[in-house]
Tab-separated table of C-alpha atoms and ligand atoms in Angstrom:
chain	number	residue	atom	x	y	z
X	1	MET	CA	-43.393	259.790	-29.939
X	2	THR	CA	-41.736	261.786	-32.622
X	3	ALA	CA	-40.785	265.676	-31.341
X	4	LEU	CA	-40.691	268.302	-34.398
X	5	VAL	CA	-38.164	271.057	-34.650
X	6	TRP	CA	-39.763	274.276	-36.891
X	7	PHE	CA	-36.668	276.235	-38.329
X	8	ARG	CA	-37.589	279.946	-38.530
X	9	ASN	CA	-34.447	282.395	-38.773
X	10	ASP	CA	-32.222	279.827	-37.042
X	11	LEU	CA	-30.674	277.667	-39.647
X	12	ARG	CA	-27.736	275.678	-37.734
X	13	SER	CA	-27.258	272.592	-36.040
X	14	LEU	CA	-24.986	274.264	-33.111
X	15	ASP	CA	-26.267	276.451	-30.319
X	16	HIS	CA	-29.896	275.502	-31.173
X	17	ALA	CA	-31.922	274.749	-28.251
X	18	ALA	CA	-35.004	273.733	-29.729
X	19	LEU	CA	-32.980	270.882	-31.795
X	20	SER	CA	-31.351	269.951	-29.179
X	21	ALA	CA	-34.862	269.509	-27.122
X	22	ALA	CA	-36.927	267.217	-29.938
X	23	VAL	CA	-33.425	265.249	-30.370
X	24	ALA	CA	-33.623	265.063	-26.872
X	25	ALA	CA	-37.632	264.050	-26.428
X	26	GLY	CA	-37.353	260.924	-29.219
X	27	PRO	CA	-37.099	260.028	-32.844
X	28	CYS	CA	-37.336	263.813	-33.988
X	29	ARG	CA	-38.257	265.398	-37.437
X	30	ALA	CA	-37.524	268.831	-39.229
X	31	ILE	CA	-39.748	271.624	-40.600
X	32	TYR	CA	-38.992	274.697	-42.550
X	33	PHE	CA	-42.344	276.717	-43.704
X	34	LEU	CA	-41.344	278.959	-46.905
X	35	CYS	CA	-43.750	281.464	-47.461
X	36	GLN	CA	-43.178	283.015	-50.967
X	37	ALA	CA	-46.187	284.472	-51.749
X	38	GLN	CA	-45.283	287.132	-48.056
X	39	LEU	CA	-41.909	286.886	-48.819
X	40	ASP	CA	-42.859	288.669	-52.070
X	41	GLU	CA	-45.523	291.194	-50.698
X	42	HIS	CA	-42.537	292.497	-48.486
X	43	GLY	CA	-40.242	292.223	-50.931
X	44	ILE	CA	-36.895	290.056	-50.319
X	45	ALA	CA	-33.820	290.892	-52.182
X	46	PRO	CA	-32.814	288.647	-55.202
X	47	ILE	CA	-29.449	288.565	-53.117
X	48	ARG	CA	-31.767	287.858	-49.541
X	49	ARG	CA	-33.570	284.596	-51.486
X	50	HIS	CA	-30.341	283.596	-53.247
X	51	TYR	CA	-29.168	282.980	-49.790
X	52	LEU	CA	-31.407	282.110	-47.861
X	53	ARG	CA	-32.148	278.801	-50.039
X	54	ARG	CA	-28.085	278.369	-49.940
X	55	ALA	CA	-28.873	278.563	-46.525
X	56	LEU	CA	-31.356	276.076	-46.367
X	57	GLN	CA	-29.795	273.825	-48.167
X	58	ALA	CA	-26.460	273.388	-46.438
X	59	LEU	CA	-29.060	272.719	-43.809
X	60	ALA	CA	-30.669	270.032	-44.994
X	61	GLU	CA	-27.076	268.737	-45.786
X	62	GLN	CA	-26.312	268.914	-42.133
X	63	LEU	CA	-29.593	267.764	-40.978
X	64	ALA	CA	-29.209	264.329	-43.316
X	65	GLU	CA	-25.742	263.957	-41.826
X	66	LEU	CA	-28.069	264.094	-38.481
X	67	GLY	CA	-30.300	261.200	-39.899
X	68	ILE	CA	-33.097	263.956	-39.308
X	69	PRO	CA	-35.569	264.496	-42.277
X	70	PHE	CA	-36.222	267.507	-43.215
X	71	ASP	CA	-39.126	268.778	-45.028
X	72	ILE	CA	-39.228	272.486	-46.692
X	73	ILE	CA	-42.894	273.683	-47.301
X	74	ASP	CA	-44.796	276.380	-48.613
X	75	ALA	CA	-46.902	277.436	-47.009
X	76	ALA	CA	-47.575	281.122	-48.759
X	77	HIS	CA	-48.236	282.610	-46.107
X	78	PHE	CA	-48.125	282.729	-41.651
X	79	ARG	CA	-52.066	282.666	-41.844
X	80	HIS	CA	-51.743	279.421	-43.484
X	81	VAL	CA	-48.728	278.158	-41.039
X	82	PRO	CA	-51.463	276.532	-37.998
X	83	LYS	CA	-53.637	274.634	-40.097
X	84	MET	CA	-50.388	272.986	-42.065
X	85	LEU	CA	-48.795	272.646	-38.926
X	86	ALA	CA	-51.727	270.125	-37.384
X	87	ASP	CA	-51.983	268.545	-40.385
X	88	TYR	CA	-48.262	267.434	-40.718
X	89	CYS	CA	-48.297	266.742	-37.274
X	90	GLN	CA	-51.038	264.783	-37.446
X	91	GLN	CA	-49.515	262.847	-40.812
X	92	TYR	CA	-46.647	261.827	-38.879
X	93	GLY	CA	-47.522	261.210	-35.075
X	94	ILE	CA	-45.898	263.928	-33.751
X	95	ALA	CA	-45.903	264.395	-30.077
X	96	GLN	CA	-44.453	267.765	-29.600
X	97	VAL	CA	-43.049	270.717	-31.213
X	98	PHE	CA	-39.995	272.709	-30.409
X	99	ALA	CA	-39.028	276.002	-31.834
X	100	HIS	CA	-36.955	279.038	-31.265
X	101	GLU	CA	-39.378	281.936	-30.154
X	102	GLU	CA	-39.668	285.111	-32.359
X	103	LEU	CA	-40.425	288.260	-31.238
X	104	LEU	CA	-41.783	290.481	-33.641
X	105	VAL	CA	-45.652	290.722	-33.027
X	106	ASP	CA	-46.962	288.782	-36.052
X	107	GLU	CA	-44.709	286.623	-35.689
X	108	MET	CA	-45.980	286.174	-32.111
X	109	GLN	CA	-49.649	285.839	-33.267
X	110	ARG	CA	-48.739	283.476	-35.396
X	111	ASP	CA	-47.317	280.906	-32.887
X	112	ALA	CA	-50.255	282.046	-30.273
X	113	ALA	CA	-52.836	280.537	-33.076
X	114	CYS	CA	-50.423	277.632	-34.312
X	115	LYS	CA	-50.928	276.928	-29.818
X	116	GLN	CA	-54.889	277.208	-30.345
X	117	ALA	CA	-54.425	274.969	-33.925
X	118	LEU	CA	-52.675	272.198	-32.144
X	119	SER	CA	-53.162	269.384	-29.736
X	120	ILE	CA	-49.991	269.020	-28.559
X	121	PRO	CA	-47.431	271.066	-26.953
X	122	LEU	CA	-46.110	273.602	-28.716
X	123	THR	CA	-42.307	274.435	-26.802
X	124	LEU	CA	-41.145	277.849	-27.342
X	125	LEU	CA	-37.417	278.646	-26.453
X	126	ASP	CA	-35.174	281.376	-26.168
X	127	ASP	CA	-32.728	281.915	-28.576
X	128	CYS	CA	-31.444	285.431	-27.473
X	129	LEU	CA	-28.459	286.811	-25.831
X	130	ILE	CA	-29.992	287.975	-23.384
X	131	HIS	CA	-34.342	287.818	-23.680
X	132	PRO	CA	-36.250	291.705	-24.003
X	133	SER	CA	-37.650	290.164	-20.828
X	134	LEU	CA	-34.559	289.822	-19.020
X	135	GLY	CA	-32.412	293.407	-20.081
X	136	THR	CA	-35.393	295.659	-18.092
X	137	LYS	CA	-34.406	298.016	-15.784
X	138	ASP	CA	-35.356	297.582	-11.967
X	139	ASP	CA	-38.651	298.871	-12.243
X	140	GLY	CA	-39.509	296.080	-14.803
X	141	SER	CA	-39.183	298.261	-17.449
X	142	ALA	CA	-38.056	298.554	-21.125
X	143	TYR	CA	-35.054	301.125	-21.552
X	144	LYS	CA	-35.573	303.718	-24.446
X	145	VAL	CA	-31.898	304.550	-23.935
X	146	PHE	CA	-29.144	302.182	-25.807
X	147	THR	CA	-26.374	303.073	-23.245
X	148	PRO	CA	-27.986	302.496	-19.919
X	149	TYR	CA	-29.119	298.827	-21.509
X	150	SER	CA	-25.518	297.817	-22.336
X	151	ARG	CA	-24.361	298.586	-19.732
X	152	ARG	CA	-27.668	296.275	-17.684
X	153	ALA	CA	-26.637	293.600	-20.476
X	154	ARG	CA	-22.703	293.307	-20.125
X	155	GLN	CA	-23.360	292.754	-16.084
X	156	ARG	CA	-26.212	290.484	-16.563
X	157	LEU	CA	-24.045	288.989	-19.388
X	158	ARG	CA	-20.604	288.618	-17.169
X	159	GLU	CA	-22.860	286.696	-14.443
X	160	HIS	CA	-24.874	284.735	-15.913
X	161	PHE	CA	-22.279	283.684	-19.797
X	162	PRO	CA	-24.270	282.064	-21.899
X	163	ARG	CA	-23.958	278.435	-23.418
X	164	VAL	CA	-22.988	277.627	-26.514
X	165	LEU	CA	-25.242	273.978	-26.920
X	166	PRO	CA	-22.961	271.763	-28.950
X	167	ARG	CA	-24.330	270.085	-31.749
X	168	PRO	CA	-26.636	266.971	-31.302
X	169	GLN	CA	-26.057	263.537	-31.934
X	170	ALA	CA	-26.871	261.624	-34.815
X	171	GLN	CA	-30.363	260.066	-34.237
X	172	ALA	CA	-29.938	257.659	-37.575
X	173	ALA	CA	-27.736	256.978	-39.963
X	174	ALA	CA	-26.780	259.612	-42.428
X	175	THR	CA	-29.444	260.275	-45.137
X	176	ALA	CA	-29.300	261.977	-48.449
X	177	THR	CA	-30.222	265.163	-49.794
X	178	THR	CA	-32.397	266.884	-52.272
X	179	ARG	CA	-31.248	269.842	-54.529
X	180	ILE	CA	-33.551	273.115	-53.176
X	181	GLU	CA	-35.060	275.048	-56.115
X	182	ALA	CA	-35.229	278.946	-57.122
X	183	PHE	CA	-38.196	280.194	-55.374
X	184	GLY	CA	-38.656	283.887	-57.260
X	185	GLU	CA	-36.020	285.603	-58.433
X	186	GLU	CA	-32.317	285.441	-57.242
X	187	ARG	CA	-29.118	287.028	-57.017
X	188	ASP	CA	-25.669	285.808	-56.757
X	189	SER	CA	-24.850	285.691	-52.928
X	190	ASP	CA	-22.175	283.332	-52.893
X	191	PRO	CA	-19.429	285.690	-52.098
X	192	TRP	CA	-20.954	284.979	-48.580
X	193	PRO	CA	-20.330	282.166	-46.651
X	194	VAL	CA	-23.517	279.968	-46.021
X	195	THR	CA	-22.183	276.886	-44.296
X	196	GLU	CA	-22.404	277.010	-40.507
X	197	ASN	CA	-18.275	275.896	-40.683
X	198	ALA	CA	-17.371	278.758	-43.468
X	199	VAL	CA	-19.436	281.310	-41.296
X	200	LEU	CA	-17.956	280.027	-37.870
X	201	ASP	CA	-14.112	279.822	-39.818
X	202	GLN	CA	-15.259	283.816	-40.541
X	203	LEU	CA	-15.954	284.369	-37.219
X	204	ARG	CA	-12.940	282.850	-35.917
X	205	GLU	CA	-10.854	284.906	-38.478
X	206	PHE	CA	-12.681	288.155	-37.390
X	207	CYS	CA	-11.719	287.384	-33.792
X	208	ALA	CA	-8.469	286.240	-33.730
X	209	GLN	CA	-7.035	288.750	-35.769
X	210	ARG	CA	-8.895	291.697	-36.121
X	211	ALA	CA	-11.559	292.652	-33.387
X	212	VAL	CA	-8.315	293.975	-31.728
X	213	LYS	CA	-8.045	296.503	-34.699
X	214	TYR	CA	-12.422	296.609	-35.002
X	215	SER	CA	-12.311	300.624	-33.091
X	216	ASP	CA	-9.652	301.773	-35.581
X	217	GLN	CA	-10.973	300.483	-38.453
X	218	ARG	CA	-15.063	300.137	-38.118
X	219	ASN	CA	-15.644	303.487	-39.832
X	220	PHE	CA	-13.621	303.548	-43.268
X	221	PRO	CA	-15.768	301.809	-45.806
X	222	ALA	CA	-12.719	301.293	-47.590
X	223	VAL	CA	-11.086	299.544	-45.051
X	224	ASP	CA	-12.187	295.678	-44.348
X	225	GLY	CA	-12.488	296.755	-40.963
X	226	THR	CA	-16.281	294.921	-39.890
X	227	SER	CA	-17.292	290.810	-39.425
X	228	ARG	CA	-19.846	290.924	-42.529
X	229	LEU	CA	-21.408	288.427	-40.292
X	230	SER	CA	-24.360	290.362	-40.788
X	231	ALA	CA	-26.343	287.979	-43.567
X	232	ALA	CA	-25.594	285.165	-41.332
X	233	LEU	CA	-26.795	286.689	-37.780
X	234	ALA	CA	-29.578	287.465	-40.119
X	235	LEU	CA	-31.226	284.445	-41.127
X	236	GLY	CA	-29.294	282.339	-38.163
X	237	VAL	CA	-26.825	280.881	-39.243
X	238	ILE	CA	-24.724	281.499	-36.589
X	239	SER	CA	-26.215	282.765	-33.109
X	240	PRO	CA	-24.872	286.066	-30.767
X	241	ARG	CA	-24.072	283.903	-28.193
X	242	GLN	CA	-21.493	282.074	-30.722
X	243	CYS	CA	-20.201	285.679	-31.439
X	244	LEU	CA	-19.785	286.395	-28.211
X	245	ALA	CA	-18.516	283.033	-26.741
X	246	ARG	CA	-15.610	283.349	-30.003
X	247	LEU	CA	-15.149	286.707	-29.057
X	248	GLN	CA	-14.359	286.041	-25.257
X	249	LEU	CA	-12.381	283.059	-26.118
X	250	GLU	CA	-9.736	285.761	-28.484
X	251	CYS	CA	-9.876	288.274	-26.375
X	252	GLY	CA	-10.548	287.159	-22.495
X	253	GLU	CA	-11.208	289.882	-20.477
X	254	ALA	CA	-11.231	292.671	-22.922
X	255	VAL	CA	-14.906	291.768	-24.110
X	256	TRP	CA	-16.259	293.358	-20.928
X	257	ASP	CA	-14.799	296.992	-21.238
X	258	ALA	CA	-16.626	299.034	-23.718
X	259	LYS	CA	-14.139	300.481	-24.764
X	260	SER	CA	-11.591	298.416	-25.959
X	261	SER	CA	-11.680	296.703	-29.092
X	262	ALA	CA	-13.259	293.580	-28.707
X	263	GLY	CA	-15.699	295.297	-26.268
X	264	ASN	CA	-16.523	297.722	-28.972
X	265	TRP	CA	-17.756	294.517	-31.087
X	266	PHE	CA	-19.721	293.030	-28.213
X	267	ASN	CA	-21.597	296.863	-27.721
X	268	GLU	CA	-22.246	296.238	-31.866
X	269	LEU	CA	-24.063	292.640	-30.931
X	270	LEU	CA	-26.442	294.757	-28.132
X	271	TRP	CA	-27.227	297.272	-30.824
X	272	ARG	CA	-28.542	294.474	-32.726
X	273	GLU	CA	-29.944	293.071	-29.054
X	274	PHE	CA	-31.210	296.630	-28.406
X	275	TYR	CA	-33.345	297.132	-31.376
X	276	ARG	CA	-34.713	293.978	-30.874
X	277	GLN	CA	-36.186	294.538	-27.257
X	278	VAL	CA	-37.469	298.005	-28.702
X	279	ALA	CA	-39.639	295.986	-31.032
X	280	PHE	CA	-40.488	293.365	-28.593
X	281	HIS	CA	-41.807	295.964	-25.918
X	282	PHE	CA	-42.958	299.253	-28.368
X	283	PRO	CA	-44.620	297.056	-31.090
X	284	GLN	CA	-45.959	300.044	-32.611
X	285	VAL	CA	-42.855	300.655	-34.287
X	286	VAL	CA	-43.006	297.909	-36.211
X	287	LYS	CA	-46.574	298.737	-37.328
X	288	GLY	CA	-45.126	301.363	-39.280
X	289	ARG	CA	-45.586	303.626	-36.468
X	290	ALA	CA	-42.837	306.221	-35.073
X	291	PHE	CA	-41.726	305.473	-31.828
X	292	GLN	CA	-41.962	309.036	-31.037
X	293	ALA	CA	-45.887	310.033	-31.692
X	294	ASP	CA	-45.292	313.624	-32.310
X	295	THR	CA	-43.112	313.186	-34.980
X	296	GLU	CA	-45.625	311.314	-37.395
X	297	ARG	CA	-46.638	314.512	-37.402
X	298	LEU	CA	-43.453	315.993	-39.601
X	299	ARG	CA	-44.205	316.902	-43.087
X	300	TRP	CA	-41.645	315.313	-45.021
X	301	ARG	CA	-41.364	316.881	-48.552
X	302	ASN	CA	-41.624	313.115	-50.586
X	303	LYS	CA	-39.965	314.419	-53.660
X	304	ARG	CA	-40.638	311.054	-55.858
X	305	GLU	CA	-37.391	312.620	-58.409
X	306	HIS	CA	-35.509	313.173	-55.174
X	307	PHE	CA	-36.343	309.881	-54.530
X	308	ALA	CA	-35.343	308.397	-57.144
X	309	ALA	CA	-31.797	310.225	-57.332
X	310	TRP	CA	-31.008	309.051	-54.294
X	311	GLN	CA	-31.903	305.512	-55.131
X	312	ALA	CA	-29.676	305.369	-57.646
X	313	GLY	CA	-26.858	306.562	-56.368
X	314	GLU	CA	-27.169	310.493	-58.480
X	315	THR	CA	-27.285	313.169	-55.672
X	316	GLY	CA	-24.276	314.333	-57.074
X	317	TYR	CA	-22.931	313.623	-52.670
X	318	PRO	CA	-20.183	311.323	-53.525
X	319	ILE	CA	-19.883	309.617	-50.636
X	320	VAL	CA	-23.730	309.143	-50.587
X	321	ASP	CA	-24.098	307.608	-53.892
X	322	ALA	CA	-20.908	305.574	-53.033
X	323	GLY	CA	-22.951	303.842	-50.832
X	324	MET	CA	-26.100	303.161	-52.770
X	325	ARG	CA	-23.992	301.947	-55.709
X	326	GLN	CA	-22.445	299.816	-53.240
X	327	LEU	CA	-25.822	298.709	-51.988
X	328	ALA	CA	-27.181	298.373	-55.751
X	329	GLN	CA	-24.192	296.599	-56.630
X	330	THR	CA	-23.639	294.232	-53.905
X	331	GLY	CA	-26.520	294.147	-51.839
X	332	TRP	CA	-24.862	295.138	-48.800
X	333	MET	CA	-23.672	298.461	-47.675
X	334	HIS	CA	-21.138	299.504	-44.639
X	335	ASN	CA	-22.555	301.039	-41.609
X	336	ARG	CA	-21.646	304.170	-41.190
X	337	LEU	CA	-22.702	304.665	-45.315
X	338	ARG	CA	-26.093	303.580	-43.865
X	339	MET	CA	-25.848	306.346	-41.155
X	340	VAL	CA	-25.030	308.502	-43.917
X	341	THR	CA	-27.508	308.103	-46.845
X	342	ALA	CA	-30.190	307.056	-44.474
X	343	SER	CA	-29.938	310.873	-42.716
X	344	PHE	CA	-29.172	312.480	-45.869
X	345	LEU	CA	-32.435	310.621	-46.929
X	346	CYS	CA	-34.582	311.972	-44.323
X	347	LYS	CA	-32.697	315.415	-43.311
X	348	HIS	CA	-31.710	316.304	-46.933
X	349	LEU	CA	-34.410	315.290	-48.625
X	350	HIS	CA	-36.803	315.241	-46.234
X	351	ILE	CA	-38.621	311.703	-47.023
X	352	ASP	CA	-40.112	310.137	-44.955
X	353	TRP	CA	-37.814	307.317	-43.297
X	354	ARG	CA	-40.377	304.566	-43.740
X	355	TRP	CA	-39.880	305.468	-48.442
X	356	GLY	CA	-35.796	303.850	-47.359
X	357	GLU	CA	-36.916	301.268	-44.576
X	358	ARG	CA	-38.293	299.365	-47.407
X	359	HIS	CA	-36.048	299.841	-49.963
X	360	PHE	CA	-33.097	298.820	-47.195
X	361	LEU	CA	-35.444	295.902	-46.670
X	362	GLU	CA	-35.899	295.297	-50.565
X	363	GLN	CA	-31.853	295.224	-51.409
X	364	LEU	CA	-30.232	294.253	-48.285
X	365	ILE	CA	-28.861	290.623	-48.713
X	366	ASP	CA	-28.657	291.143	-43.912
X	367	ALA	CA	-32.096	292.329	-44.185
X	368	ASP	CA	-33.826	292.323	-40.630
X	369	PHE	CA	-36.404	294.360	-39.552
X	370	ALA	CA	-35.328	295.057	-35.965
X	371	SER	CA	-32.473	296.352	-36.894
X	372	ASN	CA	-33.410	298.222	-40.351
X	373	ASN	CA	-35.954	299.426	-38.318
X	374	GLY	CA	-33.939	300.719	-35.382
X	375	GLY	CA	-31.302	302.120	-38.015
X	376	TRP	CA	-33.709	304.196	-40.032
X	377	GLN	CA	-35.500	305.335	-36.643
X	378	TRP	CA	-32.608	307.008	-35.141
X	379	ALA	CA	-31.137	308.434	-38.140
X	380	ALA	CA	-34.404	310.536	-38.456
X	381	SER	CA	-34.975	311.358	-35.030
X	382	THR	CA	-37.963	309.543	-34.845
X	383	GLY	CA	-36.691	306.261	-32.880
X	384	THR	CA	-36.103	305.589	-29.325
X	385	ASP	CA	-32.063	306.911	-28.179
X	386	ALA	CA	-32.729	308.554	-31.750
X	387	VAL	CA	-29.865	311.303	-32.819
X	388	PRO	CA	-31.300	314.362	-31.192
X	389	TYR	CA	-33.035	316.084	-34.934
X	390	PHE	CA	-30.230	318.977	-34.931
X	391	ARG	CA	-27.422	316.796	-35.513
X	392	ILE	CA	-27.258	316.579	-39.358
X	393	PHE	CA	-24.642	315.163	-41.004
X	394	ASN	CA	-22.984	316.949	-43.629
X	395	PRO	CA	-22.230	314.497	-46.099
X	396	THR	CA	-18.688	316.400	-47.445
X	397	THR	CA	-17.637	316.668	-43.953
X	398	GLN	CA	-18.823	313.085	-43.588
X	399	SER	CA	-16.641	311.650	-47.075
X	400	GLN	CA	-13.257	313.799	-45.430
X	401	ARG	CA	-13.083	312.274	-42.498
X	402	PHE	CA	-13.931	309.072	-43.678
X	403	ASP	CA	-12.850	308.570	-47.329
X	404	ALA	CA	-10.108	310.841	-47.020
X	405	ASP	CA	-8.704	309.856	-50.590
X	406	GLY	CA	-11.565	308.636	-52.108
X	407	GLU	CA	-10.639	305.364	-52.489
X	408	PHE	CA	-14.195	303.600	-51.529
X	409	ILE	CA	-15.740	305.855	-53.629
X	410	LYS	CA	-13.520	305.944	-56.697
X	411	GLN	CA	-14.363	302.375	-56.798
X	412	PHE	CA	-17.883	302.844	-56.901
X	413	ILE	CA	-18.181	305.524	-59.154
X	414	PRO	CA	-15.246	305.531	-61.625
X	415	GLU	CA	-16.534	309.445	-63.463
X	416	LEU	CA	-14.573	310.978	-59.922
X	417	ARG	CA	-11.299	308.609	-60.840
X	418	GLU	CA	-9.270	311.239	-61.996
X	419	LEU	CA	-10.284	313.951	-58.983
X	420	SER	CA	-8.943	314.679	-55.465
X	421	GLY	CA	-9.252	316.733	-52.364
X	422	LYS	CA	-12.343	319.501	-52.643
X	423	ALA	CA	-12.765	318.581	-56.483
X	424	LEU	CA	-13.391	315.078	-55.328
X	425	HIS	CA	-15.661	315.123	-52.409
X	426	GLN	CA	-17.250	318.346	-53.926
X	427	PRO	CA	-17.563	317.759	-57.396
X	428	GLU	CA	-18.895	320.544	-59.875
X	429	ASN	CA	-19.315	319.948	-63.383
X	430	VAL	CA	-17.644	316.546	-64.090
X	431	ALA	CA	-18.904	314.713	-67.040
X	432	GLY	CA	-21.446	311.835	-66.051
X	433	TYR	CA	-21.478	312.810	-62.601
X	434	PRO	CA	-24.961	314.936	-62.098
X	435	GLN	CA	-24.281	317.940	-59.866
X	436	ALA	CA	-25.339	318.279	-56.305
X	437	ILE	CA	-29.675	317.914	-55.872
X	438	VAL	CA	-29.635	319.693	-53.016
X	439	ASP	CA	-27.690	322.691	-51.558
X	440	HIS	CA	-26.594	321.149	-47.799
X	441	LYS	CA	-27.348	324.752	-45.818
X	442	GLU	CA	-30.036	324.946	-47.171
X	443	SER	CA	-31.724	321.802	-46.950
X	444	ARG	CA	-30.317	321.617	-43.315
X	445	GLU	CA	-32.165	324.392	-42.237
X	446	THR	CA	-35.291	323.167	-43.652
X	447	CYS	CA	-35.102	320.059	-42.312
X	448	LEU	CA	-34.355	322.117	-38.276
X	449	ALA	CA	-38.141	324.309	-39.693
X	450	LEU	CA	-40.133	321.077	-40.338
X	451	PHE	CA	-39.043	319.202	-36.277
X	452	GLN	CA	-39.111	323.207	-35.229
X	453	GLU	CA	-42.937	322.937	-36.365
X	454	ILE	CA	-43.473	320.249	-34.332
X	455	ARG	CA	-41.769	320.942	-31.650
X	456	ASP	CA	-44.319	324.510	-31.441
O	1	FAD	C1	-30.194	303.019	-41.696
O	1	FAD	C2	-29.400	301.583	-41.458
O	1	FAD	C3	-29.591	299.884	-41.329
O	1	FAD	C4	-29.636	299.278	-40.541
O	1	FAD	N1	-30.594	297.745	-41.318
O	1	FAD	C5	-29.710	296.640	-41.016
O	1	FAD	C6	-30.207	295.595	-41.133
O	1	FAD	O1	-31.207	295.437	-41.907
O	1	FAD	N2	-29.925	294.571	-41.250
O	1	FAD	C7	-29.069	294.063	-40.163
O	1	FAD	O2	-28.362	293.579	-39.769
O	1	FAD	N3	-28.139	295.284	-39.760
O	1	FAD	C8	-28.827	296.959	-40.023
O	1	FAD	N4	-28.043	297.684	-39.751
O	1	FAD	C9	-26.927	298.069	-38.535
O	1	FAD	C10	-25.876	297.907	-38.934
O	1	FAD	O3	-25.603	298.678	-40.319
O	1	FAD	C11	-25.331	296.582	-39.806
O	1	FAD	O4	-25.794	295.367	-38.655
O	1	FAD	C12	-23.525	296.144	-40.162
O	1	FAD	O5	-23.203	296.918	-41.209
O	1	FAD	C13	-23.291	294.709	-40.537
O	1	FAD	O6	-21.673	295.114	-40.873
O	1	FAD	P1	-20.942	293.656	-40.282
O	1	FAD	O7	-21.515	292.567	-39.782
O	1	FAD	O8	-19.401	293.885	-40.629
O	1	FAD	O9	-21.211	294.308	-38.985
O	1	FAD	P2	-19.795	294.291	-37.488
O	1	FAD	O10	-19.779	295.677	-37.055
O	1	FAD	O11	-19.148	293.280	-37.409
O	1	FAD	O12	-21.016	294.343	-36.121
O	1	FAD	C14	-21.123	292.786	-35.693
O	1	FAD	C15	-23.134	292.589	-35.840
O	1	FAD	O13	-23.866	293.417	-35.342
O	1	FAD	C16	-24.645	293.947	-35.333
O	1	FAD	N5	-24.954	295.005	-35.698
O	1	FAD	C17	-23.565	295.962	-36.391
O	1	FAD	N6	-24.357	297.167	-35.658
O	1	FAD	C18	-25.657	297.215	-35.821
O	1	FAD	C19	-26.270	298.589	-35.810
O	1	FAD	N7	-25.985	299.387	-35.595
O	1	FAD	N8	-27.520	298.020	-34.929
O	1	FAD	C20	-27.879	296.685	-35.199
O	1	FAD	N9	-27.309	296.107	-35.425
O	1	FAD	C21	-26.025	295.953	-35.080
O	1	FAD	C22	-25.033	293.196	-36.665
O	1	FAD	O14	-25.391	291.609	-36.608
O	1	FAD	C23	-23.550	292.439	-37.033
O	1	FAD	O15	-23.269	291.434	-38.428
O	1	FAD	C24	-28.339	298.958	-39.922
O	1	FAD	C25	-28.344	300.298	-39.912
O	1	FAD	C26	-28.529	301.252	-39.984
O	1	FAD	C27	-27.901	302.909	-39.559
């Protein structure tokens, strides 16, 4: 009997429970549904599209080595998947389908529809570091605050260290692969490693050399102090379990100490899990709603010209503009700058966080719905464990603290190359560079008033 493994955002052959189960169940085939029309609807970034195609190509080559036939099918949209999957299973005499569980509400509905459409079992396996149903409080309710969640998650993972599954044995002689053609507008993602081996090398290098310096370096955008594994994690080219296992191998017990540098990096992996469990337990956030319902009453100003200036990196605040230009030019942005630019959009320009959320999804190579939504709602003070509304980043202070010499700013804003000190962080009348589009103090007061309105 033939088994089928259905790949989703888990484009790897190592540590893949669904692939291992399908191979164990008999000769196996593999499938991936490309939902092109849906990708267009969601405005997937051209760089992300290119990275996805490369990841699929790398997976196809890996599966060919294992002798597993792999079909990529354009289903246009999620809603067509159940019927197409049922037809495929009939055509190839499939006896059982294996896939990893996806935890967003639309994906769960799609899977429920697939189960109904199929006359054979669809087995969904856990692909989390810690499944949302396990990372709960003693009374079974979901955590809304990160710190206690992370404490519980760390303790559980220490007691039940997740196993990393090996790549399954080849089931037949290697086969040839065909080239996967572009499916829409693309932008070069070649600087981002995409094969499993290359991404594992990247992980090993980070854990062996840089994890110990992570706490000291992670906030400085001019320093290559973070792992840059987010694109690979978002498409599942690598699993968070592989990350944790490698970190522990290199850094030992320090992993469990949240105050150590290695523990600090592990914490970031837990933020990723935290936002996944938020999306699972509080599905309103997936439907475009604020987690804190009262913040739906905020009267955002939503000035289009301000939004355009923010997108273009033309606000007159160097750290904000450098971050936005990094995003536009490279398809990625440093975490410190994601926080600063998101905060600036919501709290200085008083623009609805959903506008920014959408813009990031349309630009980022590592776009990930749960993490992006979590990050935006955190910055806008509308989410779980969000920054308090009265804590408003001062973009000039952020700039002075995290890019004191302007090394990063100058990389993306050549107009400011000759400046230093106050003139760099608060430029005025610089040829080719805009004046600040809003005044920090006034914007701050307006923001406080907007939040006060809904608290009254
Ligand atoms: C407004 C905003 C939007 C964001 N949008 C996304 C997004 O679409 N996709 C995305 O992967 N991350 C997002 N993040 C989180 C974070 O900025 C990126 O994960 C990080 O910058 C990626 O760089 P890295 O791989 O070098 O991270 P590292 O610092 O090396 O961290 C390791 C991994 O942990 C995870 N991680 C790190 N920080 C966070 C965090 N705050 N929340 C959730 N996961 C985290 C990522 O998977 C990351 O690859 C967003 C943050 C903010 C404030």
